[in-house]
Amino acid sequence: MEWISALIASAVTGAVTFSVANKQTNGSVEQQYTENITKLFTFYKEQVDALGEEVKQLKSQIKDIENKYVKDINGYKVIVEKLEDENEALREENEELKVENAVLKGDQENGI
């Protein structure tokens, strides 16, 4: 009978020791999880903040480029308008010269 008491005492002692060790292990595992999650969150936040700053810089650069090209495009529009006006004037002059040329050819044919 003593051996049953010894066996029960050993089993209870083993169970208590296992339970305490398990709680300590779980506590340190949970603590490690918490630390890891905190580190990951901090790293993620730093990356998001850095990316946000980069996006702001890129938006600013895009606006600068757009403004430059808008100025260039507006300048080209003025040049195109001038060239179109000049082209129209040259067409009118060409038509006048064609008429004048036809008149001169007619005069030559008539012996004048």
Tab-separated table of C-alpha atoms in Angstrom:
chain	number	residue	atom	x	y	z
A	1	MET	CA	0.000	0.000	0.000
A	2	GLU	CA	2.805	2.348	0.627
A	3	TRP	CA	3.913	2.009	-2.919
A	4	ILE	CA	0.445	3.174	-4.079
A	5	SER	CA	0.761	6.233	-1.824
A	6	ALA	CA	4.247	6.864	-3.194
A	7	LEU	CA	2.958	6.447	-6.724
A	8	ILE	CA	0.058	8.837	-6.113
A	9	ALA	CA	2.376	11.364	-4.441
A	10	SER	CA	4.799	11.112	-7.353
A	11	ALA	CA	1.992	11.512	-9.874
A	12	VAL	CA	0.596	14.568	-8.062
A	13	THR	CA	4.069	16.093	-7.725
A	14	GLY	CA	4.757	15.449	-11.414
A	15	ALA	CA	1.410	16.945	-12.437
A	16	VAL	CA	1.982	20.057	-10.308
A	17	THR	CA	5.524	20.459	-11.631
A	18	PHE	CA	4.287	20.019	-15.213
A	19	SER	CA	1.465	22.510	-14.677
A	20	VAL	CA	3.786	25.167	-13.196
A	21	ALA	CA	6.387	24.637	-15.913
A	22	ASN	CA	3.692	24.781	-18.580
A	23	LYS	CA	2.284	28.046	-17.202
A	24	GLN	CA	5.755	29.578	-17.064
A	25	THR	CA	6.475	28.401	-20.591
A	26	ASN	CA	3.136	29.681	-21.843
A	27	GLY	CA	3.773	32.983	-20.099
A	28	SER	CA	7.184	33.387	-21.688
A	29	VAL	CA	5.833	32.261	-25.080
A	30	GLU	CA	3.017	34.788	-24.809
A	31	GLN	CA	5.536	37.432	-23.766
A	32	GLN	CA	7.727	36.513	-26.763
A	33	TYR	CA	4.677	36.688	-29.064
A	34	THR	CA	3.841	40.106	-27.669
A	35	GLU	CA	7.384	41.347	-28.183
A	36	ASN	CA	7.481	39.961	-31.725
A	37	ILE	CA	4.121	41.476	-32.602
A	38	THR	CA	5.243	44.822	-31.181
A	39	LYS	CA	8.457	44.675	-33.225
A	40	LEU	CA	6.548	43.738	-36.371
A	41	PHE	CA	4.019	46.505	-35.837
A	42	THR	CA	6.775	49.057	-35.242
A	43	PHE	CA	8.609	47.910	-38.385
A	44	TYR	CA	5.360	48.014	-40.394
A	45	LYS	CA	4.535	51.516	-39.138
A	46	GLU	CA	8.028	52.778	-39.993
A	47	GLN	CA	7.731	51.331	-43.493
A	48	VAL	CA	4.261	52.810	-44.017
A	49	ASP	CA	5.444	56.213	-42.782
A	50	ALA	CA	8.481	56.090	-45.081
A	51	LEU	CA	6.286	55.065	-47.994
A	52	GLY	CA	3.857	57.878	-47.214
A	53	GLU	CA	6.703	60.394	-47.298
A	54	GLU	CA	7.919	58.977	-50.612
A	55	VAL	CA	4.412	59.252	-52.059
A	56	LYS	CA	4.251	62.914	-51.002
A	57	GLN	CA	7.590	63.597	-52.690
A	58	LEU	CA	6.517	61.824	-55.870
A	59	LYS	CA	3.230	63.739	-55.974
A	60	SER	CA	5.163	66.968	-55.645
A	61	GLN	CA	7.511	65.949	-58.459
A	62	ILE	CA	4.561	64.990	-60.669
A	63	LYS	CA	2.942	68.380	-60.077
A	64	ASP	CA	6.197	70.123	-60.984
A	65	ILE	CA	6.438	68.089	-64.195
A	66	GLU	CA	2.786	68.754	-65.049
A	67	ASN	CA	3.264	72.490	-64.498
A	68	LYS	CA	6.352	72.496	-66.712
A	69	TYR	CA	4.585	70.649	-69.492
A	70	VAL	CA	1.472	72.809	-69.209
A	71	LYS	CA	3.669	75.868	-69.752
A	72	ASP	CA	5.416	74.158	-72.683
A	73	ILE	CA	2.109	73.051	-74.213
A	74	ASN	CA	0.625	76.522	-73.884
A	75	GLY	CA	3.726	77.977	-75.552
A	76	TYR	CA	3.424	75.474	-78.399
A	77	LYS	CA	-0.267	76.313	-78.813
A	78	VAL	CA	0.625	79.977	-79.353
A	79	ILE	CA	3.263	78.988	-81.928
A	80	VAL	CA	0.815	76.651	-83.711
A	81	GLU	CA	-1.825	79.396	-83.839
A	82	LYS	CA	0.688	81.832	-85.358
A	83	LEU	CA	1.783	79.236	-87.922
A	84	GLU	CA	-1.824	78.443	-88.823
A	85	ASP	CA	-2.531	82.159	-89.347
A	86	GLU	CA	0.622	82.478	-91.459
A	87	ASN	CA	-0.370	79.355	-93.425
A	88	GLU	CA	-3.822	80.825	-94.114
A	89	ALA	CA	-2.284	84.107	-95.276
A	90	LEU	CA	0.080	82.198	-97.595
A	91	ARG	CA	-2.823	80.203	-99.020
A	92	GLU	CA	-4.712	83.402	-99.771
A	93	GLU	CA	-1.619	84.909	-101.373
A	94	ASN	CA	-1.121	81.704	-103.388
A	95	GLU	CA	-4.699	81.919	-104.700
A	96	GLU	CA	-4.137	85.574	-105.678
A	97	LEU	CA	-0.917	84.625	-107.453
A	98	LYS	CA	-2.684	81.812	-109.312
A	99	VAL	CA	-5.295	84.286	-110.554
A	100	GLU	CA	-2.584	86.799	-111.483
A	101	ASN	CA	-0.613	84.041	-113.235
A	102	ALA	CA	-3.700	82.990	-115.190
A	103	VAL	CA	-4.289	86.609	-116.219
A	104	LEU	CA	-0.660	86.945	-117.358
A	105	LYS	CA	-0.848	83.687	-119.327
A	106	GLY	CA	-4.049	84.885	-120.945
A	107	ASP	CA	-2.395	88.179	-121.918
A	108	GLN	CA	0.569	86.309	-123.420
A	109	GLU	CA	-1.721	84.078	-125.437
A	110	ASN	CA	-3.619	87.095	-126.699
A	111	GLY	CA	-0.384	88.700	-127.832
A	112	ILE	CA	-0.217	91.459	-125.327
